[in-house]
Amino acid sequence: MENLVDDDKIATEIKGQGIVSVSDGEALAEEARKLGMPYMNKSVPVFIDVLNIIPEDVARGNQMVVFEKKENIAKVGIVDPQNINALNVLRFISEKTQLQFEVYLISLKVFQDLVVQYSGGAEKAIEEAADSLRDDATVGEEEGSFAMGDGGRGDSNVQSAPVTKLLSVIIRHAIDGKASDIHIEPIDKEYRVRFRVDGLLYASLSVPKEVGKAVVSRIKILANLKIDEKRKPQDGRFNVVENGHPVDFRVSTLPIMDGEKIVLRLLDKDNKLDSLENMGIIGRGGDILVRNISEPFGIILMTGPTGSGKSTTLYSCLEVLNMEERNIITLEDPVEYSIAGINQSQINPEIGYTFASGLRSILRQDPNVIMVGEIRDSETAELTIHAALTGHLVLSTLHTNSSIGAIPRLVDMGVEAFLLASSLRVVAAQRLVRRICDKCKHEVSISGSTKEYLLGQIEGISDEDMAKYGVDLKKGVSLFEGAGCEECGKTGYKGRIAMFEALEVDANIKEIISEHDGSEQAVQDYAKTQGMITIKQDGVLKALAGRTTLAEVERVTEGSRSVGGDVDEA
């Protein structure tokens, strides 16, 4: 990376060359390589104090913009590195502020996406919203509350341009940052906004309490919720179009001690489904799942907590099954991915259209494959069992901690053990862990105790099964981490991968279910004798294969990174 303060190398190298093309990303990347400077191919959210390192008029006039600052180093994107005036401006700002600039080549489109944030930056939007509310707010019965006219739906405060603009900034930052959820929650005298990215929550910004209340009310209006009802939870949804593609938001409100918390789940309908293998459904568990989804009838059950990717895995299974000769019908809450060729129906409990009532109806639609979004009650469980027993392949999800734990859970729901034994084909469980960034992945040294711990975890797994993960212990035991780079936002991780286990219900397990009412211990003992690879073992094998880190495996299962000694210990 070039340091403009110390060196004129960039300016001298590019002097006299033709203008860089901004229409071809590959050409730009190649041009940057020739110039010895980095290339940035995408826009990122930038806070206004970072943007203001270069004043807006100067940035627009020279087509350059600061997009990141850490300590005394600022990263600046420039469209035309031949612009000597721009380079001189950077030198002047550097001398004045004692900042060092790292210059990146960017396209005109990326510049436009970045520079628009001068007027749409979070801090500026917060300030405008606060000023607007300060001018217009009227104090109601509750201190700091706003008078809501028109039955609580026409109040200008929560529909004012500054509040709408602030919400747009929050949503844009979430989408650009690939967040799955937005949390807006009151804490003392302010509201905190956090984004969940790759399974972890990150604080984004804080806003004054009156502004936070207005944003929450604005979201409730968009989701068609009652903004004057703050005593009980509400659920709704709305959608926006961002950069030409629609994004759905599932909204949930919850009254808490300091006010009302709101969570938005982002559902990007243009997201492309990965194959089962790319998602991490590999090894013995993956083989079991793929083999059984080709069967004509029975139940394939995915288990795990909220947000563990159960539905996404089932969608990928439906993609495999999606053929003209099959009638596939789904019952969902909500429809998260739209798949051409599949009949997808969204339940609506408010009008009595539940999983149970919907299942009764779709059985009259001559289906071959049925997906039920979730088994929530005994009625849905019984109808699912009967659908499987009458010649349908049924895919569904259940909230349990393990695959084996799903069997006694269904028995507790009132399902007859002998019916369960006859209908179940596969019970699987999964968790999501962050995937190591391929750009900055490197091997790390491990201690003897860590090596012993890892070998103990995978003891008894055959070489054949380990080979399916790409693990060969004859070459040694290795772990990997990401150093952190521009591609992964300095985190060392990019994307997520599934840790997976699958229990195939064979004749012996059917007997255990029938005779012992699905005793978890009895099923577990038998599964061990059959060489079942547990979710923890699957994660350890993926860590050894360099797909994730041991720290991630320990984070989502029992234990911590210190189990067996630190992985980076010599």
Short mmCIF file of C-alpha atoms in Angstrom, two decimals, residues 400 402-413 415-422 424 427 503 505 508-526:
data_model
loop_
_atom_site.label_atom_id
_atom_site.label_comp_id
_atom_site.label_asym_id
_atom_site.label_seq_id
_atom_site.Cartn_x
_atom_site.Cartn_y
_atom_site.Cartn_z
CA THR A 400 -34.30 -29.17 20.16
CA SER A 402 -29.70 -32.40 19.38
CA SER A 403 -30.99 -34.76 16.72
CA ILE A 404 -31.52 -37.59 19.23
CA GLY A 405 -33.44 -35.24 21.56
CA ALA A 406 -36.11 -34.74 18.89
CA ILE A 407 -37.50 -38.25 19.37
CA PRO A 408 -38.52 -37.95 23.06
CA ARG A 409 -39.71 -34.40 22.31
CA LEU A 410 -42.22 -35.69 19.76
CA VAL A 411 -43.31 -38.44 22.16
CA ASP A 412 -43.88 -35.75 24.81
CA MET A 413 -46.06 -33.90 22.30
CA VAL A 415 -47.28 -38.72 19.17
CA GLU A 416 -47.65 -42.47 19.54
CA ALA A 417 -44.21 -44.11 19.66
CA PHE A 418 -45.13 -46.84 17.16
CA LEU A 419 -46.35 -44.24 14.64
CA LEU A 420 -43.15 -42.24 15.09
CA ALA A 421 -41.03 -45.33 14.53
CA SER A 422 -42.90 -46.10 11.31
CA LEU A 424 -39.22 -41.15 10.77
CA VAL A 427 -33.40 -36.69 12.33
CA LEU A 503 -29.31 -39.95 12.74
CA VAL A 505 -33.69 -44.33 11.72
CA ASN A 508 -32.96 -51.16 15.51
CA ILE A 509 -33.78 -47.51 16.31
CA LYS A 510 -37.39 -48.13 15.33
CA GLU A 511 -37.46 -50.94 17.87
CA ILE A 512 -35.93 -48.68 20.56
CA ILE A 513 -38.53 -45.98 19.83
CA SER A 514 -41.42 -48.46 19.98
CA GLU A 515 -40.29 -50.36 23.08
CA HIS A 516 -38.67 -47.53 25.10
CA ASP A 517 -40.81 -44.55 24.01
CA GLY A 518 -37.81 -43.03 22.25
CA SER A 519 -35.50 -43.07 25.27
CA GLU A 520 -32.76 -40.53 24.47
CA GLN A 521 -30.10 -42.51 26.31
CA ALA A 522 -31.00 -45.77 24.55
CA VAL A 523 -30.92 -44.14 21.12
CA GLN A 524 -27.65 -42.38 21.94
CA ASP A 525 -25.97 -45.60 23.07
CA TYR A 526 -27.01 -47.34 19.87
#
